[in-house]
Amino acid sequence: MRKVFSLCAMFLALTVFAASCGSDDGDTADVAVDNSALEAAQAENDALKKEAADAAAEVEQAKADAAEATAAKDNAEAEAAAAREEADAAAAASQGTDAEVNPLAGTAVRVTGPERSPEEAGALQAALDEFGDANDMTIFYVGSADWEAEINVQLEAGNPPDISIFPQPGKLADFAREGYVLELPSDVLASVQSNWDQPALEFGIVDGAQYGVPNKNDLKSLVWYQPARFEANGYEIPNTLEEFVELATQMIADGNTPLCVGIESGQATGWAFTDWVEDMMLRRHDVATYDAWVAGDLPFASDEVSGVIEEVLALWNTPGMVYADGGSIASTAFQANGEPLVNGDCMMHRQASFFSAFFPEGTPAADGSEGAVDVFYFPEGSTGRPVLAAGTLAGAFNDSPEVWAVMEYFGSPEFANARQRVQLELKGGDLSGFNTANTNSDRSLWAPLEQSFQQILADAEVLRFDGSDLMPADVGAGTFWTEGTAMVNGDTSVADGTAAIDSSWPS
Amino acid sequence: MTARVPRRSASVIDKLYRSLTNVPLWALWVFVVIWTLPTLSLLVNSFRSRDNQRNSGFWRVFGDENPEGFSVFDNYEVVLSTESTNGMLQSLISSLAIAVPSTIIPIAIASFAAYAFAWIDFKGRKPLFIATVALMSIPMQVALIPLLRTYLGGAHLTLPFSNRTLSLVPDLDLAGSTWAVVLSHTGFALPFAIFLLHNYISQLPGELMESARVDGADHFHTYMKLVLPLSVPALASFAIFQFLWTWNDYLIAATMLSGGDPDVIPTTMRIVNLAGDFGRTEHLLTAGAFAQAFVPLVVFFSLQRYFVRGLLAGSVKG
């Protein structure tokens, strides 16, 4: 028994020694030493059971085997290096001309992002596969609800993905300034610019340089309604904010409830309120004021911002104005507003383009039938035709040809079309929920309702990203939500609430 | 006559007293019902369609009008399918691949160590034991990222005044693999496992060890033939602890596996994504929760008779 123990100990010591002796570049040598130690140890073990003389021979043999293996490995490596050199040379020679040797062949690109529904993630993967298969490379996408925390860990540990999809331009800008996310090279930039209008690309610009490529665009300045119900009551689609309020007043007089509002969304309760405030900001004040507010130069307590907040609250608190499914606005889930709109409990619901997913199953979209839902543009105020948008941007962490090829593909109409095709199929209805502002995408792939989203995006005189996503997270994903909810509940006054938000702004 | 009255009143008091002694029992039942209610609602809702879940509480289950084509097992069908990316089968296997080795390896190492600390008299036994137990006080959160870095590139030390680099930990490229999670769980579990098992094993009667030695058994034999069978309750209770903890772990798995091969992620990471973008498929969470809870329930009920016994392991001397 003691012998077995000491043998085990010897074997362990040998492997530890072998492993710790490796120098930095000696990976293969490491393995070889390890192997020989292992084989020698096994041989020794056998030998003790048999005879000592045999053992010596076997150890000799094992050592010889190991040496041979090392030699073979060296050879193989030399060959591989030669092949690589050849491939490089061929790629270099073929640049500019059509080449038979594909420089991307055999490479792999890892993409992560926050989209994780089977339809969204599946369509994204399928669109990437299309490019990957055509170029003989592997691209895989992993979506996670915890993306925001995970990307920090991966960067911290030095293991970032090749490309990540950012739901917030603010985060992309932070990483770009820290040097993690890389600026687009000029050829990729030129290719992306040929497919997108400047306002849509603006979100990916940090300090004057383009870092992000848009992946999808959501549209927030929308009001959902049922055309049949409007027709039956003789309501017209409002063209200005004043007409919108008049229409709502008319609805109350007719005994209808104009608006569905719900801002409950778990930990993110309040974001629907911030969207309302942002949309109204764009309609009551010029773009420069909005930008100053988002950048933190214009405090929440200023007359401009608190005035808009008061206007939103006054509208919601008008008797008979709001139908709240869950009892109060703050306790109604934002997802729960699809059903009442279809049932006629309320006439209108201001919510983003992705809200199409929350109507009861089988609700027709903009096909002229009874019960179908449609959207109109949340009417303009006195400041032109502003549109509040959101969306995701792809940013690259690694500088290599295959990564830039995929980034270029993200900006191409082929990507948008492929993703739309697959997502529509996976959703199994008329609406895909995927929306792009890519100007060269094939619009005929989208249903009429979603084409109208793209039209609204294209018609926008002012396109601004969701302000709370651009603010520091302490505010945009913190106090703006919580204090906003408190103001909606009437737990705080607007003056106190806005002061609390201002004091939480990181200096 | 006069004697009867006190007797009758005594019987009334008896009755009152008896019913009063039952009050704690009834109160317990009330608590049991209240505590079980959320789980029950989850279970009932897991058989209801998305729209039904959204529209009414679980107690309205009998008034449900199910949409066409919805059968009560639809949520489970999605969650347990192999085709949908919402399917959890692969991740259940991955979870087992993490939880089983993460339970067995620490127990194997810790019981050896506990025996050595308890019954082998070697130099520096006490300081070493104190150092090991002191490791329990280190929060694992502070070690996660350094650990991930070690898995990624190993740990290397360049010797001063020479070009030699010592690889303290070789670059095994473990990040993103099941082994990274298993090794982390093993490491974080060992201090507590050694402590628990040491307390139990050190209280086995010394005469037993002596007589074993007299009979010619060495330490290995004593451990295998004597200590191991005697400490089954402690081992089992630690196994339950460790299995439940590793099965339900999210933090370590998310740190070690995020952004990598989706085939190796455990159910906890899968469930996080089950609700989908903007909570669109929240209704699947109910079925997902039960698919995830099934395995620990089986483990718990099959080993629970050891659990209560084992919880007291090492707590009372003598």
mmCIF file of N, CA and C in Angstrom, chain A residues 221-259:
data_model
loop_
_atom_site.group_PDB
_atom_site.id
_atom_site.type_symbol
_atom_site.label_atom_id
_atom_site.label_comp_id
_atom_site.label_asym_id
_atom_site.label_seq_id
_atom_site.Cartn_x
_atom_site.Cartn_y
_atom_site.Cartn_z
ATOM 1 N N SER A 221 -42.023 56.950 -31.437
ATOM 2 C CA SER A 221 -43.065 57.975 -31.564
ATOM 3 C C SER A 221 -44.279 57.432 -32.303
ATOM 4 N N LEU A 222 -44.921 56.422 -31.728
ATOM 5 C CA LEU A 222 -46.057 55.807 -32.406
ATOM 6 C C LEU A 222 -47.262 55.757 -31.482
ATOM 7 N N VAL A 223 -48.442 55.868 -32.067
ATOM 8 C CA VAL A 223 -49.666 55.659 -31.308
ATOM 9 C C VAL A 223 -50.409 54.497 -31.960
ATOM 10 N N TRP A 224 -50.693 53.472 -31.165
ATOM 11 C CA TRP A 224 -51.444 52.319 -31.660
ATOM 12 C C TRP A 224 -52.939 52.595 -31.522
ATOM 13 N N TYR A 225 -53.713 52.201 -32.508
ATOM 14 C CA TYR A 225 -55.166 52.412 -32.439
ATOM 15 C C TYR A 225 -55.845 51.391 -33.348
ATOM 16 N N GLN A 226 -57.179 51.388 -33.281
ATOM 17 C CA GLN A 226 -57.932 50.499 -34.158
ATOM 18 C C GLN A 226 -58.695 51.341 -35.170
ATOM 19 N N PRO A 227 -58.325 51.291 -36.428
ATOM 20 C CA PRO A 227 -58.971 52.122 -37.447
ATOM 21 C C PRO A 227 -60.486 51.928 -37.467
ATOM 22 N N ALA A 228 -60.957 50.692 -37.288
ATOM 23 C CA ALA A 228 -62.403 50.443 -37.368
ATOM 24 C C ALA A 228 -63.153 51.214 -36.283
ATOM 25 N N ARG A 229 -62.579 51.232 -35.068
ATOM 26 C CA ARG A 229 -63.211 51.926 -33.959
ATOM 27 C C ARG A 229 -63.203 53.440 -34.192
ATOM 28 N N PHE A 230 -62.092 53.940 -34.772
ATOM 29 C CA PHE A 230 -62.020 55.365 -35.092
ATOM 30 C C PHE A 230 -63.111 55.728 -36.094
ATOM 31 N N GLU A 231 -63.258 54.862 -37.107
ATOM 32 C CA GLU A 231 -64.229 55.136 -38.159
ATOM 33 C C GLU A 231 -65.650 55.143 -37.585
ATOM 34 N N ALA A 232 -65.932 54.143 -36.741
ATOM 35 C CA ALA A 232 -67.273 54.030 -36.180
ATOM 36 C C ALA A 232 -67.641 55.263 -35.370
ATOM 37 N N ASN A 233 -66.644 55.862 -34.689
ATOM 38 C CA ASN A 233 -66.914 57.026 -33.857
ATOM 39 C C ASN A 233 -66.699 58.338 -34.597
ATOM 40 N N GLY A 234 -66.240 58.242 -35.845
ATOM 41 C CA GLY A 234 -66.001 59.455 -36.626
ATOM 42 C C GLY A 234 -64.781 60.236 -36.178
ATOM 43 N N TYR A 235 -63.779 59.525 -35.616
ATOM 44 C CA TYR A 235 -62.570 60.225 -35.188
ATOM 45 C C TYR A 235 -61.576 60.318 -36.340
ATOM 46 N N GLU A 236 -60.848 61.439 -36.378
ATOM 47 C CA GLU A 236 -59.811 61.638 -37.390
ATOM 48 C C GLU A 236 -58.444 61.504 -36.731
ATOM 49 N N ILE A 237 -57.479 61.040 -37.504
ATOM 50 C CA ILE A 237 -56.124 60.954 -36.969
ATOM 51 C C ILE A 237 -55.574 62.366 -36.788
ATOM 52 N N PRO A 238 -55.124 62.702 -35.579
ATOM 53 C CA PRO A 238 -54.656 64.070 -35.322
ATOM 54 C C PRO A 238 -53.306 64.347 -35.994
ATOM 55 N N ASN A 239 -53.126 65.568 -36.427
ATOM 56 C CA ASN A 239 -51.872 65.951 -37.068
ATOM 57 C C ASN A 239 -50.968 66.792 -36.187
ATOM 58 N N THR A 240 -51.547 67.389 -35.169
ATOM 59 C CA THR A 240 -50.725 68.164 -34.235
ATOM 60 C C THR A 240 -51.056 67.724 -32.821
ATOM 61 N N LEU A 241 -50.195 68.104 -31.921
ATOM 62 C CA LEU A 241 -50.390 67.737 -30.526
ATOM 63 C C LEU A 241 -51.695 68.330 -29.995
ATOM 64 N N GLU A 242 -52.017 69.554 -30.467
ATOM 65 C CA GLU A 242 -53.244 70.201 -30.017
ATOM 66 C C GLU A 242 -54.456 69.396 -30.480
ATOM 67 N N GLU A 243 -54.414 68.944 -31.728
ATOM 68 C CA GLU A 243 -55.517 68.109 -32.229
ATOM 69 C C GLU A 243 -55.621 66.811 -31.445
ATOM 70 N N PHE A 244 -54.444 66.295 -31.042
ATOM 71 C CA PHE A 244 -54.406 65.046 -30.269
ATOM 72 C C PHE A 244 -55.155 65.236 -28.949
ATOM 73 N N VAL A 245 -54.873 66.344 -28.272
ATOM 74 C CA VAL A 245 -55.539 66.609 -26.993
ATOM 75 C C VAL A 245 -57.030 66.854 -27.213
ATOM 76 N N GLU A 246 -57.355 67.596 -28.272
ATOM 77 C CA GLU A 246 -58.770 67.832 -28.603
ATOM 78 C C GLU A 246 -59.499 66.527 -28.838
ATOM 79 N N LEU A 247 -58.854 65.645 -29.598
ATOM 80 C CA LEU A 247 -59.460 64.350 -29.907
ATOM 81 C C LEU A 247 -59.721 63.574 -28.614
ATOM 82 N N ALA A 248 -58.725 63.617 -27.715
ATOM 83 C CA ALA A 248 -58.879 62.903 -26.445
ATOM 84 C C ALA A 248 -60.052 63.468 -25.661
ATOM 85 N N THR A 249 -60.154 64.787 -25.636
ATOM 86 C CA THR A 249 -61.264 65.421 -24.919
ATOM 87 C C THR A 249 -62.592 65.008 -25.532
ATOM 88 N N GLN A 250 -62.626 64.978 -26.856
ATOM 89 C CA GLN A 250 -63.834 64.555 -27.570
ATOM 90 C C GLN A 250 -64.226 63.127 -27.158
ATOM 91 N N MET A 251 -63.195 62.247 -27.072
ATOM 92 C CA MET A 251 -63.445 60.856 -26.707
ATOM 93 C C MET A 251 -64.070 60.761 -25.315
ATOM 94 N N ILE A 252 -63.522 61.564 -24.385
ATOM 95 C CA ILE A 252 -64.074 61.541 -23.020
ATOM 96 C C ILE A 252 -65.530 61.980 -23.049
ATOM 97 N N ALA A 253 -65.804 63.018 -23.841
ATOM 98 C CA ALA A 253 -67.173 63.516 -23.939
ATOM 99 C C ALA A 253 -68.097 62.444 -24.511
ATOM 100 N N ASP A 254 -67.551 61.612 -25.413
ATOM 101 C CA ASP A 254 -68.349 60.545 -26.021
ATOM 102 C C ASP A 254 -68.497 59.332 -25.103
ATOM 103 N N GLY A 255 -67.847 59.390 -23.961
ATOM 104 C CA GLY A 255 -67.927 58.252 -23.052
ATOM 105 C C GLY A 255 -66.881 57.187 -23.305
ATOM 106 N N ASN A 256 -65.890 57.474 -24.141
ATOM 107 C CA ASN A 256 -64.794 56.535 -24.367
ATOM 108 C C ASN A 256 -63.589 56.933 -23.520
ATOM 109 N N THR A 257 -62.713 55.959 -23.280
ATOM 110 C CA THR A 257 -61.465 56.285 -22.594
ATOM 111 C C THR A 257 -60.376 56.426 -23.646
ATOM 112 N N PRO A 258 -59.720 57.576 -23.711
ATOM 113 C CA PRO A 258 -58.777 57.803 -24.809
ATOM 114 C C PRO A 258 -57.506 56.954 -24.733
ATOM 115 N N LEU A 259 -56.861 56.921 -23.561
ATOM 116 C CA LEU A 259 -55.500 56.369 -23.523
ATOM 117 C C LEU A 259 -55.391 55.147 -22.627
#
